mmCIF file of C-alpha atoms and ligand atoms in Angstrom:
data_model
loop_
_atom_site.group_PDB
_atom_site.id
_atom_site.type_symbol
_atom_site.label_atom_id
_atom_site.label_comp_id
_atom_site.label_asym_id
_atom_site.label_seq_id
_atom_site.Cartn_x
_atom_site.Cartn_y
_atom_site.Cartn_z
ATOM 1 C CA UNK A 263 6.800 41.602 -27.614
ATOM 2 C CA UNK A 264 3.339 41.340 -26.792
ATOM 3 C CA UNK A 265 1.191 38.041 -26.317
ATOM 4 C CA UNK A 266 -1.858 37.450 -28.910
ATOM 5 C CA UNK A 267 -4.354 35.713 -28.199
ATOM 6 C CA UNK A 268 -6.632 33.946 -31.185
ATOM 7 C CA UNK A 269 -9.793 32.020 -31.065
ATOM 8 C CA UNK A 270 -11.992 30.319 -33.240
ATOM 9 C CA UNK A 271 -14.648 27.614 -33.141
ATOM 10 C CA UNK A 272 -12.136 24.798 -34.188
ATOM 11 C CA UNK A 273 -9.015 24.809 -36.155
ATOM 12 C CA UNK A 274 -9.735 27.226 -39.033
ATOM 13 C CA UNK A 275 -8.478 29.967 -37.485
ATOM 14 C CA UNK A 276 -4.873 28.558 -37.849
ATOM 15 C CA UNK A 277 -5.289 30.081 -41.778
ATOM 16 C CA UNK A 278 -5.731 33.353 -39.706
ATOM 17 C CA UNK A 279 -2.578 32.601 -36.991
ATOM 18 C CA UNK A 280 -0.011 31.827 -40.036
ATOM 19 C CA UNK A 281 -0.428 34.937 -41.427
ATOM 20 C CA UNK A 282 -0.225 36.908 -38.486
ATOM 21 C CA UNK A 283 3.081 34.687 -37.279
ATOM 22 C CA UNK A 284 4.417 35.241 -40.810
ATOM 23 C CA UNK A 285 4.210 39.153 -39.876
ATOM 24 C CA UNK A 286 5.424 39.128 -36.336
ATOM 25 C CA UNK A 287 7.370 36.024 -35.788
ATOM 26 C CA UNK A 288 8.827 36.960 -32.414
ATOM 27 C CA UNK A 289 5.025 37.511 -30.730
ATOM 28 C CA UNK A 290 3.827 35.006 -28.042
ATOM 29 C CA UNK A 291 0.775 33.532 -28.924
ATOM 30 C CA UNK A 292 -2.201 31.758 -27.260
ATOM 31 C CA UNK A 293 -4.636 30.085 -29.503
ATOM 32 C CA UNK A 294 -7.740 28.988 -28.301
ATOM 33 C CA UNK A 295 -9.874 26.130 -30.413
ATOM 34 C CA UNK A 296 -13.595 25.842 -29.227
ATOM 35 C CA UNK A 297 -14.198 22.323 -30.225
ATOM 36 C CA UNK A 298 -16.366 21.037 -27.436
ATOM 37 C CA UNK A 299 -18.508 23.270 -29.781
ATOM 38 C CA UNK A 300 -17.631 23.149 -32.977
ATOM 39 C CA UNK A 301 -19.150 24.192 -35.919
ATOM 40 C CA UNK A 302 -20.624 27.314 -34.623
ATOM 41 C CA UNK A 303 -22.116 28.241 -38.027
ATOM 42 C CA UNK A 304 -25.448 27.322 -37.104
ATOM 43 C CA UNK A 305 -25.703 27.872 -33.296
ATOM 44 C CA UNK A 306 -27.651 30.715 -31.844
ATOM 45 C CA UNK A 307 -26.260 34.030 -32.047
ATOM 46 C CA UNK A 308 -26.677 34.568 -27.865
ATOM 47 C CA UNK A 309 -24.684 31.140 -27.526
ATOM 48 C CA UNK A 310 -21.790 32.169 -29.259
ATOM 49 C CA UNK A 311 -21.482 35.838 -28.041
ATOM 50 C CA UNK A 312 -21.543 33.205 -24.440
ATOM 51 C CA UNK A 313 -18.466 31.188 -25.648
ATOM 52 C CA UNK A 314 -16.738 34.559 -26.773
ATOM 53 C CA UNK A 315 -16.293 36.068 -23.292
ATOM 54 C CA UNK A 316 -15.926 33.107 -21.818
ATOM 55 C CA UNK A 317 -12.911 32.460 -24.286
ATOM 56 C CA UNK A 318 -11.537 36.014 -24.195
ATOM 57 C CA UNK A 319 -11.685 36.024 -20.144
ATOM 58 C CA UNK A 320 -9.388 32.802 -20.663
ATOM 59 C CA UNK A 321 -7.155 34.606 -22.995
ATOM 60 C CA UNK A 322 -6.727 37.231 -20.696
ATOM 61 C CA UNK A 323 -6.104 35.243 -18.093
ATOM 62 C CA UNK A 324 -3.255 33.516 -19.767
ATOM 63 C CA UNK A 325 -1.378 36.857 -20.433
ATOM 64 C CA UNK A 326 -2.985 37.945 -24.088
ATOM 65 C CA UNK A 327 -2.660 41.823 -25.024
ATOM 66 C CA UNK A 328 -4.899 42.044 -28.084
ATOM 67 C CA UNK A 329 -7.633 39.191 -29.186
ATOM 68 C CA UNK A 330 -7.909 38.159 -32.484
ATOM 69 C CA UNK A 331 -11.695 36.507 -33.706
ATOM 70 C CA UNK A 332 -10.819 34.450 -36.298
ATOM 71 C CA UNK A 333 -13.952 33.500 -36.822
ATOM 72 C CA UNK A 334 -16.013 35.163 -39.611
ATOM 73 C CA UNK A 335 -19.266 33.778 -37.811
ATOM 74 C CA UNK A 336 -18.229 34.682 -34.225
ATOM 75 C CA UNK A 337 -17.076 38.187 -35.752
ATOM 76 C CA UNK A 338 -20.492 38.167 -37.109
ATOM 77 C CA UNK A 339 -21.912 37.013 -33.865
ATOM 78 C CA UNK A 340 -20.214 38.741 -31.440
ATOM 79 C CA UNK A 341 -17.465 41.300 -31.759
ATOM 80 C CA UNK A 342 -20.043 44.319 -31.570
ATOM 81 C CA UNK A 343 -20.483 42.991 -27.902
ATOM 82 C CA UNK A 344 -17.028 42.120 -27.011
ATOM 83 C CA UNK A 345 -15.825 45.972 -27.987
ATOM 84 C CA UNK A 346 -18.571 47.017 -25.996
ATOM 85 C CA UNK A 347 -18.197 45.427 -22.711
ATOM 86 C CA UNK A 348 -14.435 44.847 -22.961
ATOM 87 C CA UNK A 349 -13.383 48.153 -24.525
ATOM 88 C CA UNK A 350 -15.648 51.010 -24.675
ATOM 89 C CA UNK A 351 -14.590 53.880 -23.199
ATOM 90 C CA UNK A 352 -17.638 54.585 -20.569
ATOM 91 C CA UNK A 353 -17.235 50.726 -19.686
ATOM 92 C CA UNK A 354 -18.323 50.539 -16.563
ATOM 93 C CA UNK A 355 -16.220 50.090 -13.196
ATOM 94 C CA UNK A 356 -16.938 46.431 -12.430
ATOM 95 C CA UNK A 357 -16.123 45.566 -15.730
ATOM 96 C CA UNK A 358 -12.949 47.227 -15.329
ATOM 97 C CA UNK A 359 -12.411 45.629 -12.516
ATOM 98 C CA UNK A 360 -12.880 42.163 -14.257
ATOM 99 C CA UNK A 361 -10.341 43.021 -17.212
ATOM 100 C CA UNK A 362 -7.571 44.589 -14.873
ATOM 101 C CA UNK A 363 -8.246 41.294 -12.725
ATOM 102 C CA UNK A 364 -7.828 38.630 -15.399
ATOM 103 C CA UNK A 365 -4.802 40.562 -16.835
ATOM 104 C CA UNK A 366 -2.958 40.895 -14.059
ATOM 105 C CA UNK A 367 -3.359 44.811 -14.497
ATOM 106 C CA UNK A 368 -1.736 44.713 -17.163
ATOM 107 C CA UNK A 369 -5.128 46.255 -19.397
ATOM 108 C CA UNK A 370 -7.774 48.280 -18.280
ATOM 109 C CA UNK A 371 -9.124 47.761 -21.702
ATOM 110 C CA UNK A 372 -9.331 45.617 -24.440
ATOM 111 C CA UNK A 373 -8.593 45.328 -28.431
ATOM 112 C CA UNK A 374 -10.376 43.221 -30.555
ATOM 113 C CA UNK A 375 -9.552 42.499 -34.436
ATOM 114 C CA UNK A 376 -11.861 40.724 -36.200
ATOM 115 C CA UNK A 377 -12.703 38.864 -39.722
ATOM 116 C CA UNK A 378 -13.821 41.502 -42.667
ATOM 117 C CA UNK A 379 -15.866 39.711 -45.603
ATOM 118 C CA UNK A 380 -12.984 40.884 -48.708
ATOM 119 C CA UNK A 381 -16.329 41.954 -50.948
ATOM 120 C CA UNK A 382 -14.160 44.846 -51.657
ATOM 121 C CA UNK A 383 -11.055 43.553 -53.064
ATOM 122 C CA UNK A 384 -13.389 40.694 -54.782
ATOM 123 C CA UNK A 385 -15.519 43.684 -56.337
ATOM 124 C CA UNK A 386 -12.295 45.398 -57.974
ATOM 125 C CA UNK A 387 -11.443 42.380 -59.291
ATOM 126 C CA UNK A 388 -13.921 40.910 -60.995
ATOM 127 C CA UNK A 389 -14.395 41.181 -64.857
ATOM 128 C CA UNK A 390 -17.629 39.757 -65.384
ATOM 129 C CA UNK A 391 -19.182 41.314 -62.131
ATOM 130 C CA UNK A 392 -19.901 38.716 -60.617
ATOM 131 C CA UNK A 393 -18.272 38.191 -57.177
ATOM 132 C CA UNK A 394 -19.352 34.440 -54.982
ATOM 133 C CA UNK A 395 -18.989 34.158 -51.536
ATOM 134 C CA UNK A 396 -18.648 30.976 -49.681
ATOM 135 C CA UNK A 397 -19.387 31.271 -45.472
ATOM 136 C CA UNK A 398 -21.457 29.316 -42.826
ATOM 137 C CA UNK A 399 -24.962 30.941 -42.650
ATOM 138 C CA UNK A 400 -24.721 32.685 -39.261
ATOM 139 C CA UNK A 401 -21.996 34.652 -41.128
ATOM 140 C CA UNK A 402 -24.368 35.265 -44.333
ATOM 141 C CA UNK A 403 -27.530 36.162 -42.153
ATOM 142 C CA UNK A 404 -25.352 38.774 -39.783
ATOM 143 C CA UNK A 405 -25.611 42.462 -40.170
ATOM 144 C CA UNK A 406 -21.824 43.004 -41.012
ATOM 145 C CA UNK A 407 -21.672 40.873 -44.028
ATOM 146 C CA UNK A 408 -25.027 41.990 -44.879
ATOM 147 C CA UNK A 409 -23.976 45.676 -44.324
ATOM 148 C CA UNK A 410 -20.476 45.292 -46.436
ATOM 149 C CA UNK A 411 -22.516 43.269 -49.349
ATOM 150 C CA UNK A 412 -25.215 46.197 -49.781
ATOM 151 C CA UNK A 413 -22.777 48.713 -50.086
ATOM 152 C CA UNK A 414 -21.389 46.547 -53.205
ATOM 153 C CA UNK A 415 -24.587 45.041 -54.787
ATOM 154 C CA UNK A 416 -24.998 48.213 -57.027
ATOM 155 C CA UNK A 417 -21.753 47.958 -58.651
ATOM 156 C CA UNK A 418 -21.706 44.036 -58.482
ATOM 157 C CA UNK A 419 -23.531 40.863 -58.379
ATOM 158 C CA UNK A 420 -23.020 39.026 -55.212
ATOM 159 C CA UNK A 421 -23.819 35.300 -54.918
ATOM 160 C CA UNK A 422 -23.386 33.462 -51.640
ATOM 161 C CA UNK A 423 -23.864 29.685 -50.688
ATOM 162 C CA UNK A 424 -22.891 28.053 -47.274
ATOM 163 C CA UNK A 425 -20.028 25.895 -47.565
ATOM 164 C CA UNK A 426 -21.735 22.924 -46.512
ATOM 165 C CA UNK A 427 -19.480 20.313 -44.873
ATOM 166 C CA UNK A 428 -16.577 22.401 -45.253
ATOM 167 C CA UNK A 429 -15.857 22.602 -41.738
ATOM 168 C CA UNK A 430 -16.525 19.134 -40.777
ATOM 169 C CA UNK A 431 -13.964 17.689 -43.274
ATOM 170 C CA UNK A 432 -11.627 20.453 -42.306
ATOM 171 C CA UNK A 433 -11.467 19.650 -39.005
ATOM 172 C CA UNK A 434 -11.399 15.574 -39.813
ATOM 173 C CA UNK A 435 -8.406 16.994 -41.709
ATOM 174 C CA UNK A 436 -9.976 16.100 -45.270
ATOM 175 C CA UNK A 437 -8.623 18.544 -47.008
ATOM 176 C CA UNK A 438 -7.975 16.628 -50.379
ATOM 177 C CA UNK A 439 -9.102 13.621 -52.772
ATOM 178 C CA UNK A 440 -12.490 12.693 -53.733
ATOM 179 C CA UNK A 441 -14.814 13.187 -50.865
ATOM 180 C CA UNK A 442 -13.239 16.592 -50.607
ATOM 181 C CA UNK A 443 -13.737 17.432 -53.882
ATOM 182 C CA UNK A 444 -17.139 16.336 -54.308
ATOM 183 C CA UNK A 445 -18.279 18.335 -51.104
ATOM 184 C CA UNK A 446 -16.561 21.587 -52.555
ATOM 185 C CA UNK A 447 -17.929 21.362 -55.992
ATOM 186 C CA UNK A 448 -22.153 20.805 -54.434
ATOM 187 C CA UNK A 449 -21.655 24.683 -52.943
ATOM 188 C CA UNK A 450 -19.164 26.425 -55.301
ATOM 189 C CA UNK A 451 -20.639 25.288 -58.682
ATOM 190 C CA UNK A 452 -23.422 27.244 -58.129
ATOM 191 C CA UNK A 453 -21.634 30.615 -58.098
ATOM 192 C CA UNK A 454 -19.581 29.361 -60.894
ATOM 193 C CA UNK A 455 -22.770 29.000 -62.893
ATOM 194 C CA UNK A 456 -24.026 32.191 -61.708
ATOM 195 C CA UNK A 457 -21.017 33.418 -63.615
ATOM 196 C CA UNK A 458 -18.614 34.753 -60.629
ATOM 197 C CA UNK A 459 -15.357 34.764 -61.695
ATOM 198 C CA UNK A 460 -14.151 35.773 -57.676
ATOM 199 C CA UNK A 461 -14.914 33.980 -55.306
ATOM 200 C CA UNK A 462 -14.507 35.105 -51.471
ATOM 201 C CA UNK A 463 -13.705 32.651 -48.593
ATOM 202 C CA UNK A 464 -15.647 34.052 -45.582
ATOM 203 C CA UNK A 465 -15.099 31.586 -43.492
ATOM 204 C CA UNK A 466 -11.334 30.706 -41.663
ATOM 205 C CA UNK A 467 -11.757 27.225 -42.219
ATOM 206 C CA UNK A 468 -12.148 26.602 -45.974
ATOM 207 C CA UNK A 469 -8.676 28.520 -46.957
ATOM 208 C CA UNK A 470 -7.485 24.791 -45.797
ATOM 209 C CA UNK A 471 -9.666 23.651 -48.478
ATOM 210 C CA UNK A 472 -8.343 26.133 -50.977
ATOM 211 C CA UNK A 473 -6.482 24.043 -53.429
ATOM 212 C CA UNK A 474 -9.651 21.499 -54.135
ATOM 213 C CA UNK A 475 -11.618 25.210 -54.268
ATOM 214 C CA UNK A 476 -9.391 26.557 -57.086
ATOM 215 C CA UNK A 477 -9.152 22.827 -58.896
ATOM 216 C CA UNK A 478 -12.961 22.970 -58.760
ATOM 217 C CA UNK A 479 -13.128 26.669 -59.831
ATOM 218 C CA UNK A 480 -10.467 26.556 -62.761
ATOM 219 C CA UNK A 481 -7.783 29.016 -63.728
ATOM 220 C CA UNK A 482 -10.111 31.887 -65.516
ATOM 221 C CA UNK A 483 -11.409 31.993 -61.225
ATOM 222 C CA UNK A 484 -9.480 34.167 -58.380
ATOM 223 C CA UNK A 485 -10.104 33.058 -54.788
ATOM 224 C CA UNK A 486 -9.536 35.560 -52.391
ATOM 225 C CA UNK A 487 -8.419 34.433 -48.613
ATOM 226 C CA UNK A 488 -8.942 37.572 -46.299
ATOM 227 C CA UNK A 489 -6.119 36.770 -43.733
ATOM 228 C CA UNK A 490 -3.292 38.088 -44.619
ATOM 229 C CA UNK A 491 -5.695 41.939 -44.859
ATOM 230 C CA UNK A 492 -6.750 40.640 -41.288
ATOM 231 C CA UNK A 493 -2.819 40.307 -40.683
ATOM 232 C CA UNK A 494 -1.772 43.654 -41.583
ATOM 233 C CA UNK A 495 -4.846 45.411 -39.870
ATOM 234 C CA UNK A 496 -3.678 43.655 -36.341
ATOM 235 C CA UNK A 497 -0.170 44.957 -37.099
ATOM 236 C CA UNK A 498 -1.899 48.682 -37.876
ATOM 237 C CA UNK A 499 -3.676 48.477 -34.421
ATOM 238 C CA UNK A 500 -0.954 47.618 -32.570
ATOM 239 C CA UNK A 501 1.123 49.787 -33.875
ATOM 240 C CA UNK A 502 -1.953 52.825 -32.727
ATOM 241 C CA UNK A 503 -2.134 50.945 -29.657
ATOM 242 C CA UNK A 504 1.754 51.319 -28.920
ATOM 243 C CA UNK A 505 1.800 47.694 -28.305
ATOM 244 C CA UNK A 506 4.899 47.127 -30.782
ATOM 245 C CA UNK A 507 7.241 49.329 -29.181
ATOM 246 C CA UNK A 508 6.187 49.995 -25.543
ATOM 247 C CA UNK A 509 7.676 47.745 -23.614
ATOM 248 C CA UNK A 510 5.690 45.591 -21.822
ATOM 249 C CA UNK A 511 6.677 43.099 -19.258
ATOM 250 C CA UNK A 512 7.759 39.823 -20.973
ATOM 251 C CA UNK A 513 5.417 37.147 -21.402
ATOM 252 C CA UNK A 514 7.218 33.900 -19.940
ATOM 253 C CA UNK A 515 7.779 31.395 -22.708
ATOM 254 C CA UNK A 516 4.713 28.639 -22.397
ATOM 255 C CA UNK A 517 4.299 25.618 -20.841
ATOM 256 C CA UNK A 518 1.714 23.027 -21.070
ATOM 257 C CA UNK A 519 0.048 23.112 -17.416
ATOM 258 C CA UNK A 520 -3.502 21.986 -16.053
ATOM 259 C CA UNK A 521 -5.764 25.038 -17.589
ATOM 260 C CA UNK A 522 -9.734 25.581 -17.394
ATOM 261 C CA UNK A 523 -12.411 27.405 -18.833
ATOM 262 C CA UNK A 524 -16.005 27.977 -18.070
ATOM 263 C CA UNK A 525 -18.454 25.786 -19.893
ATOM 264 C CA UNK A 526 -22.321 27.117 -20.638
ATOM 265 C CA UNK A 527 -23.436 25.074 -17.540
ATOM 266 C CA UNK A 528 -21.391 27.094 -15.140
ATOM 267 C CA UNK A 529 -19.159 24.397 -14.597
ATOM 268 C CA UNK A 530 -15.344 24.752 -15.178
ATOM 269 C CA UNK A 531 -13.688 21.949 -17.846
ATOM 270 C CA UNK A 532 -10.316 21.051 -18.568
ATOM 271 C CA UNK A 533 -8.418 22.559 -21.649
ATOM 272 C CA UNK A 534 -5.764 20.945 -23.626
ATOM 273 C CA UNK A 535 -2.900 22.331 -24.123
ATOM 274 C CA UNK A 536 0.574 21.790 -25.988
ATOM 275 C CA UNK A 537 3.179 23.889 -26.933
ATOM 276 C CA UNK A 538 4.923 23.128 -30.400
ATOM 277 C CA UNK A 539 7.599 25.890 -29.616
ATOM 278 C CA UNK A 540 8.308 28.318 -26.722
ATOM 279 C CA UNK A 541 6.041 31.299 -27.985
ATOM 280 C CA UNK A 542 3.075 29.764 -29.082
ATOM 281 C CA UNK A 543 0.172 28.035 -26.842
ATOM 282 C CA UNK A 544 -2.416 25.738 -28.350
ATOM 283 C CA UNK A 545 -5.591 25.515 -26.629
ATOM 284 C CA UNK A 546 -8.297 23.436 -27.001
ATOM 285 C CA UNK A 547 -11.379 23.090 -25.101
ATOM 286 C CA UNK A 548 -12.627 20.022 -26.869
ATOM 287 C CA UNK A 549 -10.840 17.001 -28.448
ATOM 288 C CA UNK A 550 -7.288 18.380 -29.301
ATOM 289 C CA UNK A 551 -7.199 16.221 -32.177
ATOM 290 C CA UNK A 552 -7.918 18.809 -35.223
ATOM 291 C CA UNK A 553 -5.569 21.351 -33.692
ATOM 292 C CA UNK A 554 -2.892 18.808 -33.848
ATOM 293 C CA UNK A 555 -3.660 17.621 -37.018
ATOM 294 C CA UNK A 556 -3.858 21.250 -38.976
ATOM 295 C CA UNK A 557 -1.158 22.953 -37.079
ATOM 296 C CA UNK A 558 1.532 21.516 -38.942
ATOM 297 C CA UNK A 559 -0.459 21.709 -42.577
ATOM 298 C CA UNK A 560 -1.187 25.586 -41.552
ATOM 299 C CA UNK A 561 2.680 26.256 -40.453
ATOM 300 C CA UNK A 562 4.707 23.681 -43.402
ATOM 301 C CA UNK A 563 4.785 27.196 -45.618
ATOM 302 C CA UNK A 564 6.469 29.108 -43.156
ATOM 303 C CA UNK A 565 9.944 30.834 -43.799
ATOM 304 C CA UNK A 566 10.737 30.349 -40.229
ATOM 305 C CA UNK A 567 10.177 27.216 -39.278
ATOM 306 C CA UNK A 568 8.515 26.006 -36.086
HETATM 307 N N1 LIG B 154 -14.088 29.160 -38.870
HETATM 308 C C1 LIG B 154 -15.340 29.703 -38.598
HETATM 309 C C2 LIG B 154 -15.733 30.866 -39.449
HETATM 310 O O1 LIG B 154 -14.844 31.559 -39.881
HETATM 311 C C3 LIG B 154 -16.399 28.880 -37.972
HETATM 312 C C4 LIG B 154 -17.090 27.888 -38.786
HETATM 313 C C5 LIG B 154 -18.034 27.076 -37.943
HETATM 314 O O2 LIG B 154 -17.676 26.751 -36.815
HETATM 315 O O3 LIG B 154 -19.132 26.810 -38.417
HETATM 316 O O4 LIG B 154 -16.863 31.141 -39.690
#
């Protein structure tokens, strides 16, 4: 089986990683959290598109087939960039060079699957055409979201409010009880009393939040969590891609070991790593702390257990 590789700026993209694990259990796997830098929602567009190669050449380097952004605001950021200079066809020779380099020659090219806004599904569904979506505000300002949204705006009325704090108590792993609660109701009420009767998560980390979102929101509201559409998309691709069936040389099962990655300086800085079972990595180039924490909440549900 192949090795995927998913990265995000901090934990949230582990809502992403259960879904895909749910679909192809017997993948390795080599997740990659970004919390030296974490939240990126309001860093500069340039600086992210930075940490995503820098993160991808890691993955690569640590034997990962196909990359996964779980990251609706690096998606937003970067992903145009990333398809260009890792896997457009006229890429040019050094670059080829680069990929064949950090994946042991393994690819001369490189896939990358990345976070859709669900404003579709949201528009089918509502009844009182209103859809609400909830994302960090590099996500909300990029030209995707922006793109998918206009295409839907005649049909529907789309509301949108940043999630604010979301992603901090996420990763503090506050993901219930008052303070929680309180912080979710300040962004969502105000799509509630624009009348949306959908609302769409567009950001990985609030699906952790998603039971205080629905308490807020109240029965008569349907949240919508994009991953597992992300899930079966990366299973579509790979299938294209022949990366189910050809066989490719096995990836050895991980072990924790002394890792690095390049830091905006220049300079090279230690990653954590720890590996809850055999097939899966967990990276972290910041404090490991969140990864540990959510890991377990993210994987409880699942009907294999880790
Ligand atoms: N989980 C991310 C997203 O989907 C990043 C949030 C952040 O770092 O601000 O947008």
């Amino acid at each position: 089986m192949p090795t995927i590789g998913i990265f995000d700026s901090g934990a949230g993209g582990l809502s992403v990683f259960r879904e895909i694990y749910r679909t192809l259990p017997e993948a390795g796997y080599i997740y990659f959290a970004d919390n030296a830098f974490c939240p990126y929602g309001d860093k500069p567009r340039d600086f992210i598109i930075f940490r995503a190669r820098s993160i991808t050449d890691f993955l690569l380097s640590q034997g990962a087939d196909i990359i996964v952004v779980a990251c609706n605001t690096a998606t937003a950021a970067s992903i145009s960039t990333l398809r260009e200079e890792y896997s457009s066809p006229d890429r040019s020779v050094p670059m080829r060079e680069h990929i064949l380099d950090l994946s042991a020659g393994r690819h001369d090219c490189v896939r990358f699957i990345g976070m859709e806004p669900a404003v579709k599904p949201a528009a089918m569904l509502t009844k009182t055409g209103v859809i609400g979506v909830l994302a960090t505000a590099g996500t909300l300002s990029g030209q995707k979201y922006r793109r998918t949204r206009d295409v839907y705006s005649g049909e529907v009325e789309v509301v949108e409010h940043v999630g604010e704090g979301f992603v901090e108590l996420v990763e503090s792993g506050c993901v219930s009880g008052a303070v929680a609660e309180k912080t979710v109701r300040a962004s969502l009420q105000p799509l509630l009393d624009a009348g949306a009767d959908v609302i769409v998560l567009g950001c990985t980390h609030y699906p952790f939040l998603i039971d205080v979102i629905r308490q807020v929101a109240g029965p008569s509201v349907s949240v919508i969590d994009p991953a597992p559409a992300v899930a079966h998309h990366l299973v579509e691709v790979m299938q294209d891609e022949g990366l189910l069936h050809q066989p490719l040389p096995a990836s050895p099962a991980f072990m924790p070991g002394s890792m690095s990655c390049c830091m905006p300086d220049g300079s090279s800085a230690a990653v954590h790593s720890f590996v809850p079972c055999d097939n899966i990595l967990l990276c972290s180039s910041g404090s490991p702390d969140a990864v540990k924490r959510l890991f377990p909440v993210a994987f409880r549900k699942q009907s294999r257990p880790i």
